[in-house]
Amino acid sequence: MNVVLTKTETQRPASDVFAGVRDRLPGRGKAAEAREQAFAAFERAGLPHRRLEDWKYTDLRALMRDVLPLAAAPDKNALERAEAALASLPAVDAVRVVLVDGAFAPTLSNLGGMETGVRVQTLREALEDGNHADLLSNGSEPGAMIALNAAMATDGLVITVADRVAIAKPLHIAHVATRGSTASFTRSFLTIGKAAQATLLESFVAAEGTKSYQVNDVISVSVGDDAEVQHVRLMDDGADATNITTAVFSVGAKARLTTFNMTSGGILSRYQGHLTFSGEGAEVNANGVNLLNGRQHADTTLFLDHAVPHCMSREVFRSVVDDRAQSVFQGRIIVRPHAQKTDAKMMTRALLLSDEAEADNKPELEIFADDVTCGHGATTGALDESLLFYLRARGLPEKEAEALLIQAFVGEAIEAIASDGLRELTVTIARAWLERRG
Amino acid sequence: MSLLEIKDLQVRVDDREILHGLSLTVNEGEIHAIMGPNGSGKSTLSHVIAGKPGYEVTGGEILFRGEDLLEMDPDERAAKGVFLAFQYPVEIPGVVTMNFLRTAYNAQRKARGESELMAPEFLKKVREVAKRLGIPQDMLKRGVNVGFSGGEKKRNEILQMALFEPSLCILDEMDSGLDIDALRIAADGVNALRSPGRAMVVITHYQRLLNYIIPDVVHVMSKGRVVKSGGKELALELEASGYAQFDEAALTAA
């Protein structure tokens, strides 16, 4: 990325931002203390930079430079613009809850549509009414960006699905940005009970004309024993937005989780997933797609912790990189010493559509058990000329032939989404990206 | 006006001239066979007619119904009615055959300014043709040519030929890799498509295929040129005497 570094003073603006809003953030007492501690942790570390191995390809000091002022709570105009942005999304049959500029928007949400056995509270309520300072704790999750999120989080959703409840419609957490040159910090929790079934959709979009905003989101998903969960995240933020998201998953015994992330928006983004197997016999599909052009930089960093025996994981990642964009995939799998019979496979493939496009793939396997099946692979290449010619010889114009091959390429990651509605939504957004390419 | 008129065509690949002034005229309804040894330029000719990148035309011209084919992109040629049945049809994982067929069919119709055919209508048409060619329905649900046998791949080419109804079919070594039964099925498929409005150029190394697809005209290619043309009996003559005589003829002519 060709970014001019004007100054390296990155912490100062963030501390100004925090000092200016700390008294207005939800939660007193222990919650406020947790914020102070989290902010101190962020200040000690500063924005992550390239000398940290984990951030080698995504230097936030150079790329993000500072933290923008906190977005104001949405007013009538912001809500109207958010509603218009949501209306432009392809329709999907889901129960929707909306966060506008980091604040829960009840008028755009359908809390009444929640099925029996699903409890939803906002983070603000949980922090203000209850004794829930723990929601601002980051547990063992290190990192400056998640600490910053804990310090600044304004709102989010705390959703619980009771044991043995199977919810029919996906829950949709829709993030909409309407205020340019501001930052929003959201933090949500999804707890799925034992033998329960749930589908979570997360989407990130901007109201038309919203420029240069920052999103810092944390989503924590706890999957109970024997539960089945699908998680689909579609990040289609504004063209010059920054989105830093941390997703933390804990997967119980014999549970099944499919998590899928697609990044098509934003100028700078990092999606860092941290998944821990906490019970034996669980199965996880962690797939992702990056669709990038212009000067976009998108980093997907996944860490799978096979902490217990007899679990299976599959990671399929595809990136399509055009123009001068840069795609980063870092996939780390650790198999702990007693995690025998682990079956872990990771495959990442990048498709470069221009000479200046860049894809960095860093698969890492750390295996400490001796009776395991683990493998990984990475490839980078261009579209196959012989396939393109075949399609063109059958009448497809060049761009259409390319689009068909690109769709097939990303389809290998998308097909793991079991919900027809969400899979079609994902394909629709991928197609829209291809059409924007022209 | 002839359907296809190739005049003094010269083609280079990587600075090496492969076709040294090839001429060929094909009229509507005619079946032409082009025979020749390996390296005589047969496949190059088929690729240049279809518009495959990587070939540099340094001289001559190709007219299709009087229009300059070399000025057109491969997809424009397809929409105009030029069809190349590939010697080695590619496998396209992730692109479902039925979806591919509909996309290609509608792209051609769109390019011709015709209305696109909706899914159910098209589905019916594909199933009919597939049945006629003995192509199992489940093949249509798989990725294009993925896991298909050699014979199935060739039948898939003929299926497309039948659906797109081109006016010029170039069959590039259709017999390669086929056993005698597969060859017969493929040839029957091709024969069913013979019509007064459609011409075919059958490129083959062996006379065998021409027992099943009977040509009107046979051309012998050697070293980048047509060195002899005649009726279908020329193929039998070649079968008996081989290509060596024509190599010498080409050398002498050069």
XYZ file of C-alpha atoms in Angstrom:
692
model
C 0.000 0.000 0.000
C 1.214 3.371 -0.915
C 0.322 5.446 2.098
C 2.162 8.596 3.064
C 3.045 8.586 6.719
C 2.790 12.123 7.926
C 3.260 11.484 11.612
C 3.745 8.529 13.871
C 1.984 9.999 16.863
C -0.877 7.568 16.984
C -1.927 7.331 20.602
C -2.624 10.918 21.340
C -5.805 11.316 19.319
C -7.197 8.086 20.815
C -6.580 9.284 24.356
C -8.277 12.567 23.544
C -11.213 10.659 22.159
C -11.453 8.469 25.254
C -11.022 11.367 27.680
C -13.799 13.224 25.908
C -16.382 10.471 26.141
C -15.494 8.228 29.103
C -18.118 9.772 31.369
C -20.867 9.248 28.814
C -20.148 5.611 28.022
C -22.655 3.105 29.434
C -21.873 1.436 32.763
C -20.594 2.764 36.057
C -18.554 1.206 38.824
C -16.887 -1.997 37.717
C -17.800 -1.400 34.099
C -16.133 2.009 34.157
C -13.084 0.476 35.837
C -12.941 -2.205 33.160
C -12.966 0.525 30.504
C -10.117 2.404 32.214
C -8.052 -0.768 32.381
C -8.807 -1.676 28.795
C -7.873 1.763 27.593
C -4.614 1.655 29.566
C -3.854 -1.670 27.885
C -4.537 -0.122 24.490
C -2.335 2.883 25.271
C 0.544 0.664 26.332
C 0.412 -1.259 23.065
C -0.717 1.453 20.686
C -2.058 0.654 17.252
C -0.707 -2.702 16.033
C 2.213 -2.394 13.638
C 4.255 -4.533 11.269
C 6.858 -5.543 13.841
C 4.206 -7.650 15.544
C 4.221 -10.980 13.685
C 0.443 -11.181 13.773
C 0.125 -7.776 12.098
C 3.042 -8.154 9.699
C 0.953 -7.479 6.590
C -1.463 -4.995 8.120
C 0.320 -2.134 9.783
C -2.409 -0.073 11.402
C 0.071 2.640 12.421
C 0.747 3.264 8.748
C -2.671 2.469 7.350
C -5.133 3.650 9.986
C -2.906 6.194 11.709
C -5.363 7.365 14.334
C -8.672 6.749 16.004
C -11.457 9.036 14.870
C -13.886 10.756 17.252
C -16.748 8.645 18.524
C -19.886 8.802 16.380
C -22.813 10.645 17.952
C -25.976 8.687 18.693
C -28.172 8.538 15.589
C -30.772 11.269 15.142
C -33.867 11.171 12.935
C -31.900 11.967 9.808
C -29.298 9.286 10.537
C -32.042 6.712 11.096
C -33.742 7.623 7.844
C -30.511 7.282 5.922
C -29.781 3.996 7.688
C -33.218 2.707 6.764
C -32.608 3.562 3.111
C -29.273 1.744 3.218
C -30.928 -1.340 4.709
C -33.662 -1.237 2.085
C -31.048 -1.427 -0.648
C -29.731 -4.740 0.713
C -31.041 -7.851 -1.008
C -34.061 -9.127 0.911
C -33.469 -11.925 3.371
C -35.995 -13.606 5.606
C -34.555 -12.909 9.057
C -35.322 -11.292 12.402
C -33.359 -8.082 12.227
C -31.726 -5.987 14.907
C -29.961 -2.836 13.773
C -27.007 -0.913 15.112
C -26.660 2.570 13.601
C -23.328 4.282 14.198
C -22.744 1.937 17.119
C -26.127 2.445 18.809
C -29.095 0.090 18.893
C -31.882 1.456 16.701
C -35.193 0.117 18.094
C -37.345 1.648 15.354
C -35.439 -0.245 12.660
C -35.295 -3.465 14.642
C -37.774 -6.260 15.047
C -37.318 -7.381 18.635
C -40.972 -8.406 18.739
C -40.256 -10.930 16.019
C -37.939 -12.952 18.237
C -38.957 -16.549 18.633
C -39.671 -18.181 21.967
C -36.508 -19.169 23.748
C -34.477 -16.263 22.382
C -33.578 -13.435 24.736
C -32.170 -10.191 23.447
C -30.787 -7.343 25.471
C -28.676 -4.444 24.315
C -25.154 -4.095 25.652
C -26.068 -0.632 26.912
C -28.914 -2.063 29.001
C -26.743 -4.873 30.267
C -24.050 -2.429 31.361
C -26.391 0.221 32.785
C -28.976 -1.933 34.523
C -27.127 -5.019 35.488
C -23.870 -5.939 36.986
C -22.335 -6.985 33.716
C -18.861 -5.491 33.746
C -17.669 -8.931 32.580
C -19.027 -8.050 29.138
C -16.127 -5.630 28.862
C -13.562 -8.217 29.867
C -11.450 -9.636 27.104
C -10.630 -12.870 28.852
C -7.487 -14.364 27.442
C -7.916 -12.546 24.152
C -4.935 -10.250 23.773
C -4.550 -7.376 21.412
C -4.789 -3.648 21.354
C -7.821 -3.402 19.082
C -10.049 -5.583 21.234
C -8.863 -3.632 24.299
C -9.782 -0.389 22.552
C -13.172 -1.890 21.803
C -13.733 -2.742 25.472
C -12.816 0.799 26.463
C -15.069 2.495 23.921
C -17.965 0.104 23.257
C -21.213 2.078 23.129
C -23.664 -0.683 22.362
C -24.229 -4.115 20.943
C -26.495 -7.073 21.468
C -26.497 -9.733 24.089
C -28.453 -12.658 22.688
C -29.163 -15.947 24.377
C -30.799 -18.964 22.805
C -32.086 -21.378 25.416
C -31.150 -25.066 25.516
C -32.804 -27.288 22.906
C -34.417 -24.351 21.123
C -34.202 -24.444 17.360
C -34.836 -21.047 15.876
C -36.246 -21.128 12.402
C -35.292 -17.713 11.048
C -31.782 -16.310 11.043
C -31.009 -13.528 13.497
C -29.625 -10.597 11.605
C -27.384 -8.038 13.268
C -27.185 -5.201 10.772
C -24.528 -2.523 11.234
C -25.095 0.728 9.386
C -22.756 3.718 9.360
C -24.193 7.134 8.592
C -21.631 9.579 9.986
C -18.406 10.206 8.138
C -15.072 10.765 9.863
C -16.230 9.100 13.066
C -15.605 5.805 14.804
C -18.072 3.336 16.256
C -17.402 0.570 18.746
C -19.826 -2.297 19.099
C -19.668 -5.490 21.072
C -22.133 -8.353 20.819
C -22.603 -11.720 22.441
C -24.416 -14.759 21.212
C -24.831 -17.656 23.581
C -26.354 -20.781 22.092
C -27.639 -23.305 24.606
C -27.102 -27.031 24.607
C -28.574 -28.859 21.596
C -29.969 -25.569 20.321
C -29.926 -24.490 16.691
C -29.403 -20.958 15.462
C -28.256 -18.959 12.472
C -26.634 -15.566 12.810
C -26.201 -13.110 9.973
C -24.073 -10.010 10.418
C -23.908 -7.308 7.815
C -21.953 -4.073 7.569
C -23.024 -1.328 5.196
C -22.987 2.460 5.005
C -25.682 4.995 4.222
C -25.037 6.584 0.870
C -22.234 9.123 0.907
C -20.830 8.203 4.327
C -17.085 8.780 4.065
C -14.021 7.699 6.002
C -15.508 6.093 9.065
C -14.096 3.450 11.364
C -15.828 0.373 12.715
C -14.424 -1.636 15.593
C -16.632 -4.619 16.372
C -16.312 -7.586 18.667
C -18.577 -10.585 18.378
C -18.391 -13.405 20.861
C -20.174 -16.644 20.067
C -20.511 -19.470 22.523
C -21.814 -22.696 21.026
C -23.254 -25.127 23.571
C -22.715 -28.881 23.552
C -24.570 -30.625 20.708
C -25.664 -27.277 19.288
C -25.703 -26.375 15.611
C -24.780 -22.871 14.606
C -24.315 -21.076 11.333
C -22.646 -17.697 11.260
C -22.449 -15.598 8.127
C -20.768 -12.214 8.133
C -20.966 -9.964 5.088
C -18.761 -6.905 5.301
C -19.710 -4.494 2.567
C -18.763 -1.238 4.263
C -18.309 2.055 2.435
C -15.481 2.388 -0.066
C -13.160 4.328 2.237
C -14.148 2.807 5.560
C -11.994 0.954 8.045
C -13.388 -2.123 9.748
C -11.541 -3.984 12.482
C -13.519 -6.926 13.797
C -12.629 -9.556 16.349
C -14.745 -12.687 16.454
C -14.328 -15.102 19.326
C -15.864 -18.558 19.190
C -16.047 -21.233 21.808
C -17.353 -24.562 20.551
C -18.797 -27.171 22.897
C -18.735 -30.949 22.688
C -20.295 -32.518 19.554
C -21.370 -29.092 18.410
C -21.334 -28.061 14.781
C -20.394 -24.589 13.687
C -20.131 -23.110 10.230
C -18.701 -19.632 10.161
C -18.304 -17.696 6.947
C -16.960 -14.204 6.375
C -16.976 -12.255 3.142
C -15.186 -8.951 2.824
C -16.123 -6.889 -0.203
C -16.209 -3.376 1.267
C -13.975 -0.937 3.090
C -10.558 0.417 2.157
C -8.880 -1.203 5.149
C -10.135 -4.144 7.117
C -9.071 -6.853 9.468
C -11.270 -9.759 10.448
C -9.618 -11.719 13.186
C -11.285 -14.890 14.331
C -10.247 -16.840 17.379
C -11.900 -20.202 17.740
C -11.449 -22.624 20.602
C -12.736 -26.164 20.790
C -13.888 -26.588 24.362
C -15.522 -30.019 24.083
C -14.730 -33.215 22.201
C -16.317 -34.377 18.971
C -17.114 -30.944 17.515
C -16.981 -29.999 13.838
C -16.181 -26.569 12.457
C -16.168 -25.082 8.979
C -14.456 -21.700 8.975
C -14.624 -20.303 5.458
C -14.038 -16.920 3.945
C -13.882 -14.849 0.799
C -12.151 -11.564 0.052
C -13.364 -9.647 -3.003
C -11.068 -6.681 -3.447
C -10.300 -4.017 -5.999
C -9.011 -0.463 -6.185
C -6.639 0.024 -3.296
C -8.478 -2.102 -0.777
C -6.508 -3.897 1.883
C -8.290 -6.749 3.650
C -6.786 -9.054 6.213
C -8.433 -12.228 7.462
C -6.582 -13.804 10.343
C -7.992 -16.997 11.814
C -6.690 -18.853 14.802
C -8.134 -22.297 15.526
C -7.256 -23.813 18.840
C -7.714 -27.574 18.896
C -7.553 -27.701 22.672
C -9.413 -31.003 23.069
C -9.322 -34.372 21.251
C -11.552 -35.696 18.461
C -12.500 -32.423 16.789
C -12.613 -31.637 13.124
C -11.986 -28.336 11.383
C -12.111 -27.293 7.749
C -11.006 -23.921 6.482
C -11.585 -22.879 2.889
C -10.491 -19.376 2.012
C -10.669 -17.675 -1.375
C -9.497 -14.239 -2.317
C -10.086 -12.407 -5.572
C -7.803 -9.422 -5.924
C -7.985 -6.824 -8.678
C -6.245 -3.507 -9.421
C -3.797 -2.588 -6.655
C -5.639 -4.273 -3.829
C -4.002 -6.467 -1.221
C -5.494 -9.543 0.392
C -4.033 -11.133 3.479
C -4.917 -14.535 4.869
C -3.228 -15.797 7.981
C -4.457 -19.132 9.211
C -3.001 -20.598 12.324
C -3.993 -23.961 13.740
C -2.675 -25.211 17.023
C -3.175 -28.792 18.129
C -2.567 -29.091 21.856
C -0.581 -32.052 23.245
C -3.587 -34.091 24.368
C -5.805 -33.189 21.381
C -5.426 -36.614 19.744
C -7.479 -37.583 16.692
C -7.679 -33.987 15.596
C -8.626 -33.676 11.934
C -7.748 -30.206 10.670
C -7.468 -29.004 7.098
C -6.928 -25.544 5.724
C -6.839 -24.485 2.095
C -6.365 -20.955 0.863
C -6.347 -19.880 -2.762
C -5.910 -16.448 -4.259
C -6.895 -15.272 -7.708
C -5.007 -12.235 -8.950
C -6.814 -10.245 -11.624
C -4.138 -7.632 -12.206
C -0.363 -7.446 -12.252
C -0.338 -5.077 -9.317
C -2.675 -7.076 -7.085
C -1.146 -8.763 -4.068
C -2.150 -11.762 -1.990
C -0.301 -12.829 1.103
C -1.093 -16.262 2.470
C 0.398 -17.427 5.714
C -0.772 -20.851 6.881
C 0.735 -22.065 10.146
C 0.266 -25.431 11.780
C 1.579 -26.102 15.250
C 1.018 -29.705 16.169
C 1.854 -31.043 19.608
C -0.187 -34.254 19.476
C 1.057 -37.309 17.584
C -2.114 -38.995 16.351
C -3.682 -36.359 14.129
C -4.613 -35.671 10.496
C -3.642 -32.152 9.578
C -2.914 -30.442 6.321
C -2.812 -27.101 4.641
C -2.296 -25.709 1.192
C -1.985 -22.336 -0.459
C -2.046 -21.314 -4.109
C -1.942 -18.027 -5.956
C -2.633 -17.614 -9.632
C -4.441 -15.848 -12.439
C -7.584 -16.892 -14.290
C -6.945 -19.929 -16.483
C -6.663 -18.714 -20.082
C -7.832 -22.013 -21.527
C -11.036 -21.909 -19.472
C -11.631 -18.296 -20.466
C -11.214 -19.130 -24.142
C -13.578 -22.068 -23.878
C -16.284 -19.866 -22.381
C -15.708 -17.109 -24.920
C -15.819 -19.595 -27.770
C -19.287 -20.464 -26.460
C -20.419 -16.868 -26.730
C -19.663 -15.343 -23.324
C -18.164 -11.854 -23.528
C -14.837 -11.489 -21.730
C -16.183 -9.911 -18.518
C -19.006 -12.433 -18.261
C -16.619 -15.323 -18.782
C -14.361 -13.918 -16.064
C -17.327 -13.385 -13.759
C -18.477 -16.976 -14.194
C -15.018 -18.325 -13.349
C -14.643 -15.981 -10.377
C -18.028 -17.062 -9.047
C -17.009 -20.689 -9.369
C -13.755 -19.913 -7.587
C -15.387 -18.267 -4.568
C -18.262 -20.763 -4.718
C -16.004 -23.368 -3.178
C -15.957 -21.321 0.034
C -19.591 -20.186 -0.148
C -21.100 -23.633 -0.590
C -20.497 -24.477 3.080
C -23.327 -22.098 4.016
C -26.204 -24.487 4.614
C -29.011 -21.927 4.751
C -30.314 -21.450 1.206
C -31.385 -17.889 1.945
C -28.018 -16.823 3.332
C -26.080 -18.623 0.634
C -28.132 -16.883 -2.057
C -27.658 -13.540 -0.292
C -23.903 -14.107 -0.262
C -23.884 -15.040 -3.944
C -25.989 -11.956 -4.754
C -23.513 -9.669 -3.004
C -20.583 -11.391 -4.713
C -22.333 -10.930 -8.073
C -22.952 -7.270 -7.309
C -19.236 -6.888 -6.665
C -18.487 -8.546 -10.003
C -20.923 -6.246 -11.783
C -19.357 -3.179 -10.182
C -16.072 -4.387 -11.653
C -17.709 -3.705 -15.047
C -21.345 -15.810 -51.179
C -19.498 -18.660 -49.492
C -20.070 -19.343 -45.819
C -16.362 -19.498 -45.027
C -13.616 -18.180 -47.184
C -10.009 -18.445 -46.083
C -7.554 -16.744 -48.392
C -3.778 -17.130 -48.227
C -3.776 -17.319 -44.424
C -0.418 -16.952 -42.707
C -0.185 -17.525 -38.974
C 2.660 -17.353 -36.508
C 3.007 -18.687 -32.998
C 5.990 -17.476 -30.992
C 7.802 -16.235 -34.108
C 7.377 -19.539 -35.901
C 5.151 -19.590 -38.960
C 2.674 -22.471 -38.751
C 0.321 -21.687 -41.628
C 2.048 -20.533 -44.800
C -0.727 -19.268 -47.031
C -3.671 -21.558 -46.511
C -6.791 -21.199 -48.625
C -10.108 -22.941 -48.127
C -13.687 -22.267 -49.204
C -16.685 -23.883 -47.509
C -20.252 -23.431 -48.687
C -23.467 -23.885 -46.719
C -24.481 -27.494 -46.256
C -21.066 -28.919 -47.152
C -19.016 -31.286 -45.047
C -15.283 -30.794 -45.458
C -12.673 -33.069 -43.986
C -9.197 -31.764 -43.314
C -6.654 -34.503 -42.929
C -2.986 -34.329 -42.322
C -0.138 -35.587 -40.205
C 0.668 -34.227 -36.763
C 2.207 -30.790 -36.951
C 0.659 -29.941 -40.321
C -1.248 -27.030 -38.766
C -4.756 -28.538 -38.532
C -5.417 -27.535 -34.949
C -3.847 -24.125 -35.468
C -6.349 -23.553 -38.258
C -9.282 -24.490 -36.015
C -8.012 -22.232 -33.213
C -7.517 -19.272 -35.522
C -11.043 -19.628 -36.919
C -12.441 -19.671 -33.359
C -10.265 -16.741 -32.245
C -8.006 -18.314 -29.651
C -5.463 -15.806 -28.316
C -1.774 -16.436 -28.906
C -1.853 -16.708 -32.689
C -0.553 -13.907 -34.835
C -2.127 -13.615 -38.254
C 0.567 -12.087 -40.457
C -1.225 -12.348 -43.780
C -4.387 -13.332 -45.596
C -7.971 -13.198 -44.406
C -10.904 -15.212 -43.124
C -14.356 -14.176 -44.294
C -17.502 -15.538 -42.731
C -20.540 -14.713 -44.861
C -18.337 -12.022 -46.326
C -17.502 -10.476 -42.942
C -13.953 -10.229 -41.610
C -13.853 -12.901 -38.904
C -10.399 -11.904 -37.691
C -11.769 -8.558 -36.518
C -14.207 -10.280 -34.158
C -13.764 -11.449 -30.565
C -14.288 -15.184 -29.959
C -17.704 -14.539 -28.400
C -18.807 -12.454 -31.379
C -17.795 -15.290 -33.696
C -19.828 -17.728 -31.608
C -22.874 -15.459 -31.796
C -22.447 -15.228 -35.584
C -22.655 -19.012 -35.789
C -19.087 -20.294 -35.604
C -18.695 -23.299 -33.324
C -15.495 -25.105 -32.424
C -15.870 -28.565 -30.918
C -12.673 -28.796 -28.889
C -10.197 -31.613 -29.200
C -9.696 -31.409 -25.446
C -12.794 -29.877 -23.830
C -11.728 -28.206 -20.566
C -13.071 -29.041 -17.121
C -14.604 -26.089 -15.291
C -15.146 -26.978 -11.632
C -17.850 -24.984 -9.885
C -19.696 -24.022 -13.058
C -22.743 -26.268 -13.305
C -23.225 -27.558 -16.862
C -26.882 -26.546 -17.103
C -26.130 -23.041 -15.848
C -23.220 -22.740 -18.269
C -25.370 -23.868 -21.207
C -28.090 -21.354 -20.419
C -25.618 -18.504 -19.843
C -23.821 -19.208 -23.119
C -27.040 -19.687 -25.076
C -28.531 -16.443 -23.819
C -25.270 -14.549 -24.314
C -25.361 -15.556 -27.981
C -29.016 -14.595 -28.343
C -28.390 -11.266 -26.646
C -25.464 -10.543 -28.970
C -27.780 -11.171 -31.922
C -30.424 -8.877 -30.486
C -32.790 -11.763 -29.754
C -34.778 -12.175 -26.558
C -33.300 -14.432 -23.880
C -34.918 -17.792 -23.345
C -36.333 -18.333 -19.870
C -35.179 -21.240 -17.735
C -38.059 -23.772 -18.010
C -38.210 -23.536 -21.795
C -34.471 -23.929 -22.080
C -34.358 -26.772 -19.580
C -36.870 -28.667 -21.685
C -34.854 -28.112 -24.824
C -31.600 -29.253 -23.183
C -33.233 -32.392 -21.790
C -34.621 -33.318 -25.191
C -31.280 -32.975 -26.938
C -29.403 -34.676 -24.093
C -31.768 -37.618 -24.274
C -31.262 -37.904 -27.999
C -27.492 -37.993 -27.462
C -27.713 -40.462 -24.587
C -26.367 -37.944 -22.063
C -27.610 -38.795 -18.548
C -29.533 -35.947 -16.854
C -27.225 -35.996 -13.820
C -24.299 -34.956 -16.024
C -26.077 -31.647 -16.546
C -25.993 -30.970 -12.815
C -22.254 -31.507 -12.511
C -19.460 -29.022 -13.143
C -18.734 -28.560 -16.847
C -16.893 -31.714 -17.968
C -15.743 -32.401 -14.396
C -15.207 -36.123 -14.008
C -16.563 -36.798 -17.504
C -14.991 -39.575 -19.556
C -13.429 -38.730 -22.918
C -16.595 -39.869 -24.676
C -18.841 -37.848 -22.361
C -16.782 -34.733 -22.956
C -17.160 -35.105 -26.704
C -20.879 -35.737 -26.364
C -21.121 -32.597 -24.275
C -19.529 -30.708 -27.175
C -22.087 -32.151 -29.568
C -24.877 -31.292 -27.130
C -23.750 -27.664 -27.262
C -23.520 -27.811 -31.021
C -27.105 -29.047 -31.137
C -28.344 -26.338 -28.737
C -26.551 -23.359 -30.234
C -27.406 -24.343 -33.817
C -24.295 -22.844 -35.406
C -23.983 -22.482 -39.167
C -20.324 -23.533 -39.168
C -19.032 -26.369 -36.996
C -15.334 -27.048 -36.713
C -14.755 -30.504 -35.234
C -11.171 -30.666 -34.024
C -9.938 -34.283 -33.779
C -13.287 -35.425 -32.526
C -12.114 -39.027 -32.603
C -9.087 -38.600 -30.364
C -9.329 -40.650 -27.216
C -12.567 -42.386 -28.231
C -13.097 -46.103 -28.546
C -15.159 -47.376 -31.436
C -18.488 -47.332 -29.555
C -17.969 -43.833 -28.220
C -16.934 -42.741 -31.677
C -20.103 -44.125 -33.215
C -22.334 -42.329 -30.690
C -20.503 -39.056 -31.273
C -20.644 -39.450 -35.052
C -24.367 -40.252 -34.950
C -24.844 -37.055 -32.946
C -22.979 -35.078 -35.563
C -24.817 -36.680 -38.479
C -28.145 -35.770 -36.885
C -27.064 -32.137 -37.144
C -26.303 -32.219 -40.838
C -28.555 -29.759 -42.596
C -28.584 -27.703 -45.772
C -27.979 -24.544 -43.752
C -25.022 -25.878 -41.800
C -21.494 -26.587 -42.886
C -18.947 -28.690 -41.043
C -15.196 -28.853 -41.129
C -14.040 -32.177 -39.732
C -10.399 -32.149 -38.740
C -8.885 -35.551 -38.264
C -5.657 -37.444 -38.413
C -7.301 -40.772 -39.220
C -9.607 -41.884 -41.971
C -11.597 -43.908 -39.421
C -13.882 -41.034 -38.420
C -14.806 -40.442 -42.047
C -16.404 -43.880 -42.208
C -19.039 -42.431 -39.902
C -19.158 -38.818 -40.984
C -19.061 -38.925 -44.758
C -17.500 -35.756 -46.158
C -18.298 -34.018 -49.444
C -14.762 -32.709 -49.842
C -11.461 -33.950 -48.407
C -8.417 -31.691 -48.062
C -4.939 -32.827 -47.235
C -2.878 -30.452 -45.172
C 0.845 -30.595 -44.954
C 3.296 -28.118 -43.524
C 0.773 -25.349 -43.129
C -0.983 -25.580 -46.467
C -3.725 -27.479 -48.244
C -1.720 -29.592 -50.677
C -4.499 -31.616 -52.220
C -8.288 -31.576 -52.330
C -10.689 -34.188 -53.650
C -13.791 -36.219 -52.980
C -14.348 -38.671 -50.141
C -12.268 -41.312 -51.932
C -9.170 -39.219 -51.207
C -9.454 -40.238 -47.566
C -9.300 -43.907 -48.501
C -6.339 -43.264 -50.723
C -4.565 -41.666 -47.774
C -5.403 -44.562 -45.552
C -3.666 -46.864 -48.033
C -0.619 -44.782 -48.879
C -0.059 -42.532 -45.858
C 0.930 -38.874 -45.701
C 4.555 -39.204 -46.774
C 3.867 -38.428 -50.436
C 2.209 -35.134 -49.465
C 5.053 -34.095 -47.221
C 7.307 -34.417 -50.230
C 4.802 -32.565 -52.383
C 4.713 -29.750 -49.863
C 8.475 -29.627 -49.743
C 8.710 -29.476 -53.491
C 6.067 -26.783 -53.632
C 7.980 -24.790 -51.032
